[in-house]
């Protein structure tokens, strides 16, 4: 099944393991070694028989017979048949997202290039390559539901150097176009290799021909034998569904590989360039074999891809998750039998390798986001409908704001303190926030414990008058009313607003005084307390009345809910009882019918038991109706109460916010107004008005503010900064003034 992963790319395993398909193609000859090469009737087996008494002096005990079973023997096969047999499926699978690799292996002159590229001057004798391009474009035409792009590249590997056969630059070699093989999460690619977008068959053909020409030119100018190089023509396919909701798209590669001649050149004492070529070829072909065999071994987790350029460049297209076909080109002549045997051995080893083809599926991130947005909108609508059907009003699913979070924090605190029995579940977001606030409260408590421990060690000796008086000076203004009976300064236990606290050495722990009354009128602190702490204060002070109503309504609501739940339970019980009674009645009835007591001319004769059941049923139904009516009334009441509670909560939180800002943040114009010489005197702008400004008022207010700034609006931030600094220093003064202003 398809899985969605975080990564952009993944393979979809189809779970079917496939073998590498290995075919043999015999080059036509008039001198075919009929006595040595025989094919099985299934046209898949090729048997080799070596004569014992050949001049080569084969030793008697040496093996003389071999039998190779492959996927097909192509003898006297047309190019057309070869394509049908070898390539057609691989190419059509590529359009479904499977990588495919077709390789021609064999001795030089055995027909690899003829098979892969074919005769470029003769259409009929064209090879796999042009036919694959044709098939790809034909399939694209047949698939109008998809937008499919085709790209091609043509790479040559010669003596472990990479050459771009489609480079637009004159072909001069690797120093000008230094290419490297690079791996990234998307796969492996050759950096610097030109990849050409081709929108039609013709373009693709031109590129192929250009590549062939370049290859020939290069073999001349660089004096290199093209049979000593590997060439890889790659067709890259990318298919996007034209259905916009389809997030997936597929990519695939078809690698058409014409390998270097497999003949063992090294053994006949080659020198210099030839030896070097031979070494490279032998190595890369044996590395290729090693890599493919390792890929087929499910127990192997390391595949030696990087040993040579050939396997490295083909890393994501060999064995593993792709369709692989090997064509082994052999000569039919007896003189070549040794190399033929070696080629056939290679083929039969490859045939044993299994692969697990998989689709290269990717996700279009942009389409995914769009689809998710759509889905989200739909789900929100669905939720709204669901809520209205379930009579759930006022349920908000938007992210919570600061006030709502503060409310939850307060609930959590009260819950922990034992003053709140339970926290009502509203929705998932709220539950998550409740847990979140548990964590917040916990960490705050930890911090408090820590800081109180620290405070313990910064005690000041009560006889150290100098220090005390200095501290007193600093605190005198803000701590008016916070002095305990002994006249000692006591640290605020909740201490959020205080940088430090001072306790008398002689004062025993626990003797700290915190009078609610004094707290009530105390000026606010220069560092405002956290909202959750302030909220508790607020509920004891200005918000006490609203809070009381809020609590009352909530307890009514809870009581009604409880009653509704009880009534529902009762109704269910009655319903059950009704069902049981009905069944019993039914049983009695059927019993009576069986006994034939029904005959007396329309007169119903029923026994006592049945009569009692009927009465009971009647009674139950009456009860049911009453309870049901009750439940309906209760539900209406609950809904109303819920509304009230919501209103109260809202009021409480809004008022709190006003109070909080008023108490801990002094609006700048009030600051200004309170300064000596200011044109606005205390009391001119009531705080409550400033804090609850409407849009229009806010506008007027900022105009007023700007008028008061002689340098114009640009200076606002400057002044704001200045005011904030002064705010710290003038805190007490302004707060006191403010309170006076409020009283007026
Ligand atoms: P390789 O690439 O393996 O070195 P080539 O494909 O160049 O070999 O083939 C060598 C020669 O044999 C070429 O002239 C080619 O046209 C010819 N040839 C190979 N296979 C066939 C075939 N099946 N039918 C006709 N000619 C062939
Ligand atoms: Mg060739």
XYZ file of C-alpha atoms and ligand atoms in Angstrom:
772
model
C 0.000 0.000 0.000
C 1.035 3.557 -0.469
C 2.426 5.346 2.501
C 2.843 9.032 2.954
C 6.182 10.108 4.254
C 7.656 13.389 5.263
C 10.325 13.203 2.718
C 9.650 14.589 -0.678
C 10.472 11.363 -2.341
C 9.754 7.802 -1.646
C 9.427 4.527 -3.350
C 6.282 2.557 -3.306
C 7.205 -1.045 -2.925
C 5.002 -3.313 -4.880
C 6.223 -6.288 -2.946
C 6.937 -8.373 -6.008
C 10.464 -9.401 -6.548
C 11.601 -9.668 -10.091
C 14.588 -11.236 -11.656
C 16.924 -9.324 -13.891
C 15.916 -10.267 -17.391
C 18.806 -11.618 -19.394
C 18.662 -12.148 -23.131
C 21.249 -13.310 -25.612
C 21.490 -11.867 -29.075
C 23.654 -13.656 -31.592
C 25.262 -11.633 -34.323
C 24.255 -13.028 -37.709
C 27.009 -14.930 -39.485
C 27.432 -17.312 -42.376
C 29.909 -19.238 -40.297
C 27.708 -20.161 -37.371
C 29.190 -22.864 -35.133
C 26.252 -25.264 -35.300
C 28.127 -28.049 -33.594
C 29.144 -25.952 -30.669
C 26.204 -23.643 -30.092
C 22.784 -25.182 -29.775
C 19.516 -23.684 -28.559
C 16.947 -25.453 -26.478
C 13.393 -25.917 -27.762
C 12.118 -23.341 -25.317
C 14.307 -20.802 -27.073
C 15.651 -19.838 -23.681
C 18.426 -22.306 -23.255
C 21.750 -22.093 -24.970
C 24.075 -25.087 -24.863
C 27.760 -24.882 -25.614
C 29.819 -27.863 -26.542
C 33.600 -27.656 -26.807
C 35.368 -30.363 -28.817
C 37.927 -32.182 -26.739
C 40.532 -32.435 -29.410
C 40.789 -28.852 -30.468
C 44.195 -27.586 -31.479
C 44.181 -25.339 -28.463
C 45.036 -28.401 -26.450
C 42.182 -28.584 -24.042
C 43.072 -30.968 -21.273
C 40.940 -34.081 -21.096
C 39.440 -33.578 -17.700
C 38.358 -30.042 -18.556
C 34.665 -29.295 -18.789
C 33.363 -29.407 -22.335
C 29.622 -28.786 -21.965
C 27.684 -25.868 -20.574
C 24.049 -25.072 -20.491
C 22.781 -21.573 -19.859
C 19.133 -20.903 -19.211
C 18.194 -17.295 -19.847
C 15.033 -15.358 -20.619
C 15.343 -15.671 -24.357
C 17.712 -16.315 -27.190
C 17.516 -13.869 -30.065
C 18.843 -15.518 -33.148
C 18.305 -13.857 -36.500
C 16.004 -11.486 -34.755
C 14.955 -8.233 -36.364
C 15.478 -4.945 -34.559
C 11.741 -4.763 -34.220
C 11.493 -8.126 -32.481
C 14.439 -7.296 -30.254
C 12.726 -4.130 -29.109
C 9.450 -5.918 -28.458
C 11.174 -8.629 -26.466
C 13.679 -6.576 -24.580
C 12.589 -3.002 -24.106
C 8.889 -2.447 -24.613
C 7.770 -3.361 -21.093
C 10.562 -1.476 -19.393
C 9.643 1.698 -21.266
C 5.940 1.406 -20.596
C 6.638 0.757 -16.920
C 8.730 3.917 -16.823
C 5.617 5.927 -17.526
C 4.123 4.389 -14.407
C 7.048 5.568 -12.332
C 9.472 2.684 -12.455
C 13.102 3.262 -13.283
C 14.389 1.014 -15.985
C 17.808 0.054 -17.221
C 18.649 -1.811 -20.373
C 22.281 -2.768 -20.885
C 24.139 -4.310 -23.735
C 27.080 -6.413 -22.695
C 29.561 -8.314 -24.819
C 32.680 -8.534 -26.808
C 33.584 -5.732 -29.188
C 31.923 -6.190 -32.535
C 29.259 -8.546 -31.196
C 26.520 -6.009 -31.859
C 26.002 -3.926 -28.690
C 25.859 -0.587 -30.469
C 23.812 -2.101 -33.267
C 21.315 -3.314 -30.679
C 21.249 -0.143 -28.614
C 21.488 2.638 -31.194
C 21.175 0.719 -34.436
C 21.964 2.045 -37.835
C 21.457 5.774 -37.728
C 21.220 5.986 -41.501
C 18.546 3.337 -41.792
C 15.194 3.802 -40.094
C 14.328 0.137 -40.306
C 17.509 -0.809 -38.528
C 17.190 1.739 -35.792
C 17.923 0.335 -32.374
C 16.337 0.346 -28.925
C 17.195 3.973 -28.240
C 15.179 5.728 -30.974
C 12.382 3.226 -30.538
C 12.198 3.922 -26.815
C 11.907 7.654 -27.502
C 9.114 6.963 -29.975
C 7.265 4.799 -27.498
C 7.546 7.405 -24.772
C 6.045 10.135 -26.952
C 3.348 7.820 -28.226
C 2.362 6.931 -24.670
C 2.257 10.582 -23.679
C -0.246 11.198 -26.462
C -2.332 8.364 -25.152
C -2.356 9.831 -21.680
C -4.026 13.230 -21.863
C -4.889 13.043 -18.163
C -1.270 13.739 -17.312
C 1.195 16.501 -18.019
C 4.344 14.600 -18.849
C 7.750 16.075 -19.514
C 10.651 14.294 -21.149
C 14.299 15.145 -20.784
C 17.359 13.407 -22.115
C 21.061 13.280 -21.390
C 23.898 11.361 -22.963
C 26.920 10.484 -20.891
C 30.090 8.732 -21.901
C 32.558 7.199 -19.481
C 36.042 6.644 -20.830
C 38.959 5.644 -18.600
C 37.031 6.793 -15.547
C 36.425 10.262 -17.011
C 32.987 11.635 -17.749
C 32.035 13.223 -21.077
C 28.843 14.971 -22.021
C 27.898 13.793 -25.475
C 25.234 16.499 -25.710
C 27.389 19.337 -24.572
C 26.829 22.377 -26.731
C 30.476 23.242 -26.309
C 32.919 21.842 -28.820
C 33.854 18.441 -27.545
C 37.248 18.894 -25.995
C 37.275 16.754 -22.948
C 36.933 16.688 -19.234
C 39.101 19.666 -18.331
C 36.554 22.086 -19.781
C 33.482 20.335 -18.486
C 34.567 18.755 -15.244
C 31.637 16.643 -14.243
C 31.097 14.958 -10.937
C 28.651 12.414 -9.689
C 26.531 13.869 -6.921
C 24.063 12.240 -4.593
C 21.187 13.973 -2.877
C 17.881 12.833 -1.397
C 16.349 13.056 -4.851
C 18.772 10.486 -6.177
C 22.023 10.461 -7.990
C 22.925 12.767 -10.825
C 25.917 13.890 -12.790
C 26.705 17.486 -12.003
C 27.609 19.353 -15.147
C 25.881 16.925 -17.469
C 23.470 18.755 -19.733
C 19.889 17.555 -19.526
C 17.695 18.581 -22.435
C 13.970 19.109 -22.367
C 12.395 17.573 -25.441
C 8.790 18.242 -26.240
C 8.611 16.070 -29.288
C 10.097 13.015 -30.866
C 11.976 15.016 -33.442
C 13.902 17.045 -30.891
C 14.825 13.886 -29.084
C 16.124 12.328 -32.256
C 18.219 15.377 -33.087
C 19.821 15.113 -29.680
C 20.504 11.449 -30.132
C 22.163 12.097 -33.470
C 24.142 14.954 -32.086
C 25.398 12.642 -29.388
C 26.360 9.969 -31.863
C 28.215 12.493 -33.997
C 30.018 13.841 -30.953
C 30.997 10.350 -30.019
C 32.515 9.696 -33.415
C 34.319 13.052 -33.511
C 35.663 12.463 -30.030
C 36.974 9.041 -30.923
C 38.968 10.665 -33.700
C 40.218 13.788 -31.990
C 41.107 12.016 -28.797
C 42.305 8.912 -30.525
C 40.106 6.788 -28.381
C 38.302 3.688 -29.331
C 34.605 4.031 -28.757
C 34.362 0.334 -28.028
C 36.400 1.035 -24.911
C 33.911 3.434 -23.441
C 30.564 3.053 -21.755
C 27.745 5.263 -22.883
C 24.570 5.980 -21.027
C 21.596 7.587 -22.741
C 19.019 8.576 -20.154
C 15.379 9.471 -20.693
C 13.893 11.293 -17.710
C 10.131 11.225 -17.361
C 8.060 13.323 -14.971
C 4.299 12.883 -14.912
C 1.885 15.191 -13.099
C -1.785 14.419 -13.034
C -3.893 17.136 -14.594
C -6.351 16.618 -11.768
C -5.329 19.405 -9.428
C -6.321 17.533 -6.298
C -3.794 14.862 -7.102
C -0.788 15.628 -4.950
C 1.392 12.834 -6.146
C 3.530 12.887 -9.203
C 5.903 10.345 -10.528
C 9.379 10.523 -11.924
C 11.419 7.884 -13.635
C 14.536 7.310 -15.630
C 15.218 4.956 -18.449
C 18.920 4.259 -18.817
C 20.040 2.783 -22.073
C 23.577 1.585 -21.566
C 26.025 0.541 -24.239
C 28.876 -0.993 -22.270
C 32.510 -1.153 -23.309
C 33.710 -4.363 -24.937
C 34.007 -7.146 -22.418
C 36.932 -8.972 -24.020
C 39.833 -9.515 -21.674
C 42.413 -7.265 -23.241
C 44.923 -7.348 -20.451
C 46.017 -10.900 -20.766
C 47.775 -10.675 -24.125
C 50.485 -8.399 -22.825
C 48.988 -5.080 -23.873
C 50.985 -1.972 -23.206
C 50.440 1.706 -22.495
C 47.096 3.171 -23.456
C 45.540 -0.183 -24.302
C 46.575 -1.634 -20.998
C 45.130 1.346 -19.166
C 41.854 1.037 -21.067
C 41.767 -2.683 -20.453
C 42.313 -2.252 -16.758
C 39.554 0.345 -16.495
C 37.117 -1.704 -18.523
C 37.793 -4.936 -16.733
C 37.509 -3.221 -13.422
C 34.348 -1.328 -14.170
C 32.624 -4.373 -15.640
C 33.535 -6.485 -12.667
C 32.413 -3.707 -10.300
C 29.170 -3.560 -12.233
C 28.700 -7.250 -11.694
C 29.566 -6.969 -8.005
C 27.130 -4.126 -7.496
C 24.279 -5.887 -9.248
C 24.883 -9.102 -7.344
C 25.056 -7.207 -4.063
C 21.776 -5.466 -4.919
C 20.113 -8.810 -5.432
C 21.254 -10.010 -2.045
C 18.646 -8.874 0.469
C 21.017 -9.458 3.342
C 23.571 -7.008 1.976
C 23.137 -3.478 3.194
C 26.209 -2.038 1.617
C 26.330 -1.905 -2.133
C 29.710 -0.988 -3.625
C 28.468 1.695 -5.993
C 31.294 4.121 -5.613
C 34.007 1.813 -6.815
C 33.769 3.170 -10.328
C 32.012 5.900 -12.273
C 29.779 3.492 -14.124
C 28.116 1.992 -11.073
C 28.070 5.288 -9.240
C 26.293 7.083 -12.067
C 23.783 4.250 -12.334
C 23.316 3.920 -8.583
C 19.573 4.504 -8.510
C 18.968 2.646 -11.747
C 20.667 -0.645 -11.141
C 18.954 -3.693 -9.744
C 17.379 -2.604 -6.488
C 14.131 -0.897 -7.196
C 14.210 -0.821 -10.964
C 13.395 -2.988 -13.915
C 16.602 -4.337 -15.362
C 17.292 -6.003 -18.647
C 20.603 -7.298 -19.877
C 21.252 -8.089 -23.495
C 24.354 -10.174 -24.009
C 25.656 -9.851 -27.518
C 27.664 -12.793 -28.742
C 29.330 -13.941 -31.942
C 28.134 -17.111 -33.575
C 31.583 -18.099 -34.784
C 33.609 -20.908 -33.268
C 36.717 -18.766 -33.070
C 35.081 -16.479 -30.555
C 33.755 -19.260 -28.351
C 35.968 -18.490 -25.399
C 34.698 -14.910 -25.103
C 31.202 -16.100 -25.864
C 31.393 -18.497 -22.943
C 32.590 -15.756 -20.679
C 29.749 -13.475 -21.802
C 27.180 -16.189 -21.233
C 28.520 -16.820 -17.748
C 28.061 -13.153 -16.966
C 24.514 -13.293 -18.317
C 23.545 -16.300 -16.250
C 24.958 -14.759 -13.103
C 22.923 -11.619 -13.734
C 19.793 -13.640 -14.288
C 19.986 -14.923 -10.724
C 19.793 -11.422 -9.344
C 16.404 -10.347 -8.112
C 15.182 -6.796 -7.965
C 12.196 -5.166 -6.383
C 10.784 -2.571 -8.749
C 9.192 0.394 -7.024
C 7.416 3.525 -8.140
C 9.218 6.809 -7.651
C 6.439 8.838 -6.168
C 6.836 12.414 -5.063
C 4.490 14.889 -3.486
C 3.743 18.274 -4.913
C 4.062 20.450 -1.801
C 2.073 23.347 -3.219
C -0.838 21.162 -4.201
C -0.737 19.477 -0.827
C -1.046 22.769 1.034
C -3.951 23.848 -1.153
C -5.749 20.579 -0.613
C -5.207 20.689 3.121
C -6.573 24.214 3.265
C -9.664 23.092 1.429
C -10.086 20.165 3.732
C -9.668 22.365 6.775
C -12.358 24.768 5.621
C -14.684 21.872 4.959
C -14.054 20.349 8.363
C -14.735 23.663 10.050
C -18.069 23.841 8.276
C -18.774 20.293 9.238
C -17.970 21.098 12.844
C -20.259 24.098 12.829
C -23.126 21.983 11.510
C -22.360 19.304 14.013
C -22.373 21.793 16.873
C -25.618 23.363 15.849
C -27.246 19.948 15.579
C -25.956 19.029 18.993
C -27.209 22.332 20.414
C -23.704 23.365 21.263
C -23.421 27.079 20.881
C -20.537 29.420 21.534
C -17.940 26.773 20.944
C -14.959 28.437 19.480
C -12.286 26.478 17.665
C -9.927 29.329 16.919
C -6.572 29.535 18.638
C -6.888 30.968 22.145
C -5.969 34.500 22.981
C -4.010 35.697 25.955
C -7.060 36.262 28.109
C -8.488 32.818 27.478
C -5.137 31.318 28.311
C -4.979 33.397 31.497
C -8.401 32.092 32.430
C -7.261 28.510 31.937
C -4.150 29.213 33.942
C -6.339 30.492 36.730
C -8.552 27.416 36.521
C -5.508 25.189 36.756
C -4.221 27.096 39.787
C -7.556 26.849 41.532
C -7.773 23.206 40.654
C -4.372 22.580 42.152
C -5.284 24.639 45.188
C -8.417 22.568 45.606
C -10.831 25.460 45.201
C -12.076 24.191 41.879
C -13.486 20.708 41.640
C -13.246 20.146 37.962
C -12.278 21.859 34.780
C -15.046 21.783 32.202
C -14.100 20.247 28.918
C -14.965 22.544 26.041
C -12.897 21.304 23.165
C -9.631 19.663 22.309
C -7.732 22.913 22.036
C -8.848 23.851 25.508
C -7.811 20.485 26.913
C -4.403 20.878 25.369
C -4.094 24.329 26.855
C -5.094 22.982 30.258
C -2.236 20.519 30.125
C 0.046 23.224 28.889
C -0.900 25.462 31.787
C -0.302 22.635 34.205
C 3.234 22.617 32.956
C 3.501 26.405 33.203
C 2.215 26.445 36.763
C 4.512 23.611 37.701
C 7.588 25.339 36.372
C 6.562 28.594 38.043
C 6.220 26.799 41.328
C 9.622 25.281 40.867
C 11.075 28.680 40.214
C 9.352 30.110 43.236
C 10.804 27.423 45.454
C 14.209 28.080 44.005
C 14.041 31.822 44.435
C 12.721 31.534 47.959
C 15.717 29.360 48.724
C 17.984 31.963 47.255
C 16.252 34.674 49.231
C 17.064 32.822 52.378
C 20.710 33.482 51.804
C 20.443 37.201 51.095
C 19.091 38.069 54.467
C 20.119 41.293 55.994
C 21.001 41.585 59.649
C 18.398 43.672 61.405
C 21.152 45.479 63.243
C 22.761 46.550 60.013
C 20.951 49.862 60.074
C 22.805 51.389 57.189
C 21.747 48.673 54.794
C 18.257 48.543 56.125
C 17.758 52.210 55.747
C 19.075 52.097 52.216
C 16.713 49.285 51.390
C 13.936 51.008 53.196
C 14.454 54.080 51.124
C 14.102 52.164 47.952
C 11.127 50.250 49.122
C 9.417 52.837 51.194
C 7.557 54.304 48.339
C 6.281 51.113 46.861
C 5.799 49.111 49.936
C 3.582 51.390 51.899
C 1.321 49.118 53.859
C 3.507 46.107 53.496
C 5.261 46.462 56.801
C 4.599 43.864 59.427
C 3.627 44.432 63.029
C 7.199 44.550 64.227
C 8.055 47.167 61.722
C 10.215 44.740 59.814
C 10.127 44.676 56.087
C 8.812 41.448 54.791
C 9.370 39.959 51.374
C 6.305 39.401 49.315
C 5.907 35.633 49.293
C 4.526 35.423 45.778
C 7.297 37.798 45.016
C 6.831 38.162 41.267
C 7.056 41.903 41.392
C 10.026 42.148 43.717
C 13.602 41.815 42.851
C 14.391 40.749 46.354
C 12.896 40.519 49.769
C 14.260 41.268 53.185
C 13.446 39.305 56.244
C 14.474 39.846 59.788
C 16.932 37.378 61.172
C 14.948 37.171 64.326
C 11.689 36.688 62.521
C 10.916 33.027 62.366
C 9.930 31.491 59.107
C 6.187 31.610 58.590
C 5.822 34.888 60.374
C 5.461 36.692 57.102
C 2.502 38.939 56.910
C 0.322 39.322 53.940
C -2.745 41.338 54.705
C -5.425 41.231 52.076
C -6.646 44.622 53.113
C -3.324 46.264 52.694
C -2.697 44.478 49.458
C -5.941 45.778 48.114
C -5.010 49.383 48.070
C -1.340 48.944 47.481
C 0.119 50.681 44.465
C 1.068 48.373 41.652
C 4.539 47.133 41.148
C 7.030 48.381 38.649
C 7.325 44.910 37.174
C 3.764 43.802 36.631
C 2.838 40.412 38.022
C 1.979 37.646 35.585
C -1.572 37.776 34.344
C -2.528 34.613 36.105
C -1.418 35.960 39.462
C -3.058 39.300 38.826
C -6.241 37.562 37.775
C -6.559 36.011 41.210
C -6.130 39.431 42.792
C -8.597 40.948 40.426
C -11.246 38.470 41.376
C -10.882 39.436 44.984
C -10.996 43.117 44.226
C -12.723 44.946 41.450
C -13.924 41.754 39.770
C -15.392 40.227 42.902
C -18.997 40.997 42.011
C -18.797 39.727 38.448
C -16.849 36.772 39.667
C -19.540 36.009 42.202
C -22.258 36.130 39.546
C -20.085 34.117 37.233
C -19.547 31.469 39.866
C -23.189 31.426 40.791
C -24.272 30.948 37.220
C -21.709 28.299 36.765
C -22.838 26.373 39.783
C -26.435 26.644 38.554
C -25.275 25.419 35.198
C -23.432 22.516 36.758
C -26.402 21.651 38.900
C -28.720 21.674 35.881
C -26.289 19.569 33.931
C -26.173 17.076 36.700
C -29.953 16.992 36.846
C -30.166 16.577 33.093
C -27.789 13.695 33.257
C -29.793 12.090 36.059
C -33.018 12.590 34.159
C -31.464 11.048 31.073
C -30.457 8.063 33.120
C -33.936 7.734 34.506
C -35.434 7.999 31.047
C -33.158 5.282 29.825
C -34.122 3.097 32.750
C -37.823 3.680 32.080
C -37.303 2.948 28.420
C -35.675 -0.325 29.314
C -38.490 -1.182 31.654
C -41.021 -0.372 28.923
C -39.216 -2.680 26.538
C -39.174 -5.488 29.060
C -42.856 -5.013 29.868
C -43.755 -4.921 26.216
C -41.923 -8.137 25.636
C -43.615 -9.802 28.569
C -46.980 -8.618 27.300
C -46.201 -9.902 23.886
C -45.287 -13.234 25.357
C -48.551 -13.423 27.311
C -50.492 -12.541 24.210
C -48.877 -15.216 22.080
C -49.405 -17.706 24.865
C -53.079 -16.841 24.957
C -53.420 -17.068 21.211
C -51.888 -20.508 21.284
C -54.336 -21.645 23.886
C -57.149 -20.502 21.596
C -58.746 -18.235 24.146
C -59.526 -15.716 21.494
C -62.641 -17.311 20.070
C -65.379 -15.759 22.240
C -66.915 -13.489 19.603
C -64.848 -10.381 19.898
C -64.765 -10.590 23.653
C -61.223 -10.300 24.814
C -60.480 -12.522 27.677
C -57.269 -11.704 29.380
C -55.851 -12.996 32.547
C -54.783 -11.046 35.606
C -51.105 -11.139 34.721
C -51.626 -9.612 31.331
C -53.902 -6.977 32.781
C -51.274 -5.960 35.291
C -48.714 -5.690 32.536
C -50.940 -3.384 30.529
C -51.446 -1.163 33.534
C -47.740 -1.103 34.200
C -46.975 -0.203 30.653
C -49.463 2.613 30.736
C -47.885 3.942 33.896
C -44.389 3.662 32.533
C -45.317 5.543 29.416
C -46.743 8.315 31.500
C -43.561 8.500 33.547
C -41.549 8.518 30.396
C -43.473 11.449 28.987
C -43.112 13.454 32.187
C -39.418 12.841 32.481
C -38.939 13.606 28.865
C -40.701 16.907 29.253
C -38.477 17.658 32.247
C -35.406 16.878 30.236
C -36.496 19.194 27.481
C -37.039 22.009 29.940
C -33.697 21.322 31.539
C -31.966 21.410 28.238
C -33.424 24.775 27.421
C -32.362 26.032 30.808
C -28.871 24.672 30.383
C -28.518 26.385 27.097
C -29.628 29.643 28.601
C -27.331 29.220 31.581
C -24.448 28.372 29.331
C -25.005 31.592 27.522
C -25.049 33.501 30.788
C -21.864 31.850 31.984
C -20.166 32.688 28.710
C -21.290 36.289 29.032
C -20.020 36.472 32.568
C -16.738 34.908 31.632
C -16.368 37.388 28.858
C -17.236 40.287 31.135
C -14.860 39.061 33.776
C -12.007 38.735 31.356
C -12.616 42.018 29.607
C -12.877 43.887 32.871
C -9.790 42.118 34.068
C -7.897 43.203 31.033
C -8.972 46.786 31.540
C -8.071 46.607 35.184
C -4.748 44.964 34.453
C -3.694 47.570 31.939
C -4.946 50.323 34.136
C -3.094 49.016 37.127
C 0.179 48.052 35.598
C 0.539 50.132 32.488
C -0.007 53.807 32.669
C -1.136 55.201 29.342
C 1.351 57.718 28.053
C -1.001 60.635 27.832
C -1.904 60.121 31.441
C 1.750 60.203 32.235
C 2.014 63.410 30.351
C -1.088 64.729 31.945
C 0.272 64.060 35.370
C 3.502 65.911 34.749
C 3.801 69.335 36.249
C 3.030 72.041 33.759
C 1.119 69.746 31.496
C -1.943 71.054 29.760
C -3.961 68.066 30.831
C -4.548 67.727 34.487
C -5.130 64.523 36.327
C -8.632 63.346 35.945
C -9.200 64.858 32.537
C -8.958 61.582 30.732
C -10.655 58.846 32.692
C -8.545 55.737 32.617
C -11.404 53.448 31.824
C -12.083 55.435 28.701
C -8.549 55.207 27.501
C -8.316 51.526 28.026
C -11.591 50.730 26.374
C -11.198 53.049 23.424
C -13.137 52.265 20.342
C -11.612 52.497 16.885
C -12.726 56.106 16.391
C -11.651 57.202 19.810
C -8.318 55.560 19.363
C -7.853 57.664 16.277
C -8.716 60.862 18.033
C -6.527 59.862 20.871
C -3.458 59.378 18.747
C -4.165 62.665 16.991
C -4.284 64.318 20.352
C -1.063 62.601 21.255
C 0.609 63.815 18.112
C -0.555 67.369 18.689
C 1.120 67.249 22.015
C 4.399 66.235 20.405
C 6.095 69.343 19.093
C 8.349 67.520 16.596
C 5.533 65.660 14.945
C 4.751 61.999 14.569
C 8.329 60.961 13.789
C 9.297 61.625 17.338
C 6.695 59.278 18.777
C 9.012 56.333 19.293
C 11.587 58.585 20.849
C 9.087 59.909 23.295
C 7.596 56.554 23.939
C 11.002 55.259 24.952
C 11.570 58.251 27.142
C 8.197 57.892 28.797
C 8.839 54.248 29.480
C 12.078 55.031 31.238
C 10.461 57.734 33.268
C 7.585 55.456 33.979
C 9.906 53.316 36.034
C 11.021 56.237 38.143
C 7.753 58.028 38.461
C 5.863 54.916 39.108
C 4.653 55.610 42.534
C 3.992 59.228 41.775
C 1.816 58.503 38.787
C 0.030 55.659 40.421
C -0.798 57.742 43.392
C -1.873 60.554 41.140
C -3.876 58.155 39.132
C -5.672 56.861 42.144
C -6.454 60.384 43.158
C -7.653 61.072 39.669
C -9.833 58.023 39.825
C -11.337 59.074 43.095
C -12.288 62.462 41.715
P 29.771 -3.525 -30.685
O 29.083 -2.256 -30.391
O 29.361 -4.613 -29.797
O 31.232 -3.370 -30.720
P 28.552 -3.175 -33.195
O 27.164 -2.972 -32.820
O 29.336 -1.996 -33.579
O 29.346 -3.999 -32.117
O 28.559 -4.236 -34.372
C 29.659 -4.499 -35.146
C 29.197 -4.617 -36.599
O 28.300 -5.674 -36.774
C 28.492 -3.382 -37.102
O 28.865 -3.115 -38.421
C 27.049 -3.768 -37.056
O 26.293 -3.105 -38.024
C 27.077 -5.225 -37.292
N 26.021 -5.925 -36.607
C 26.027 -6.255 -35.322
N 24.898 -6.918 -34.993
C 24.156 -6.993 -36.117
C 22.884 -7.543 -36.442
N 22.131 -8.170 -35.534
N 22.436 -7.455 -37.707
C 23.160 -6.837 -38.627
N 24.356 -6.295 -38.402
C 24.875 -6.361 -37.159
Mg 29.907 -0.455 -29.903
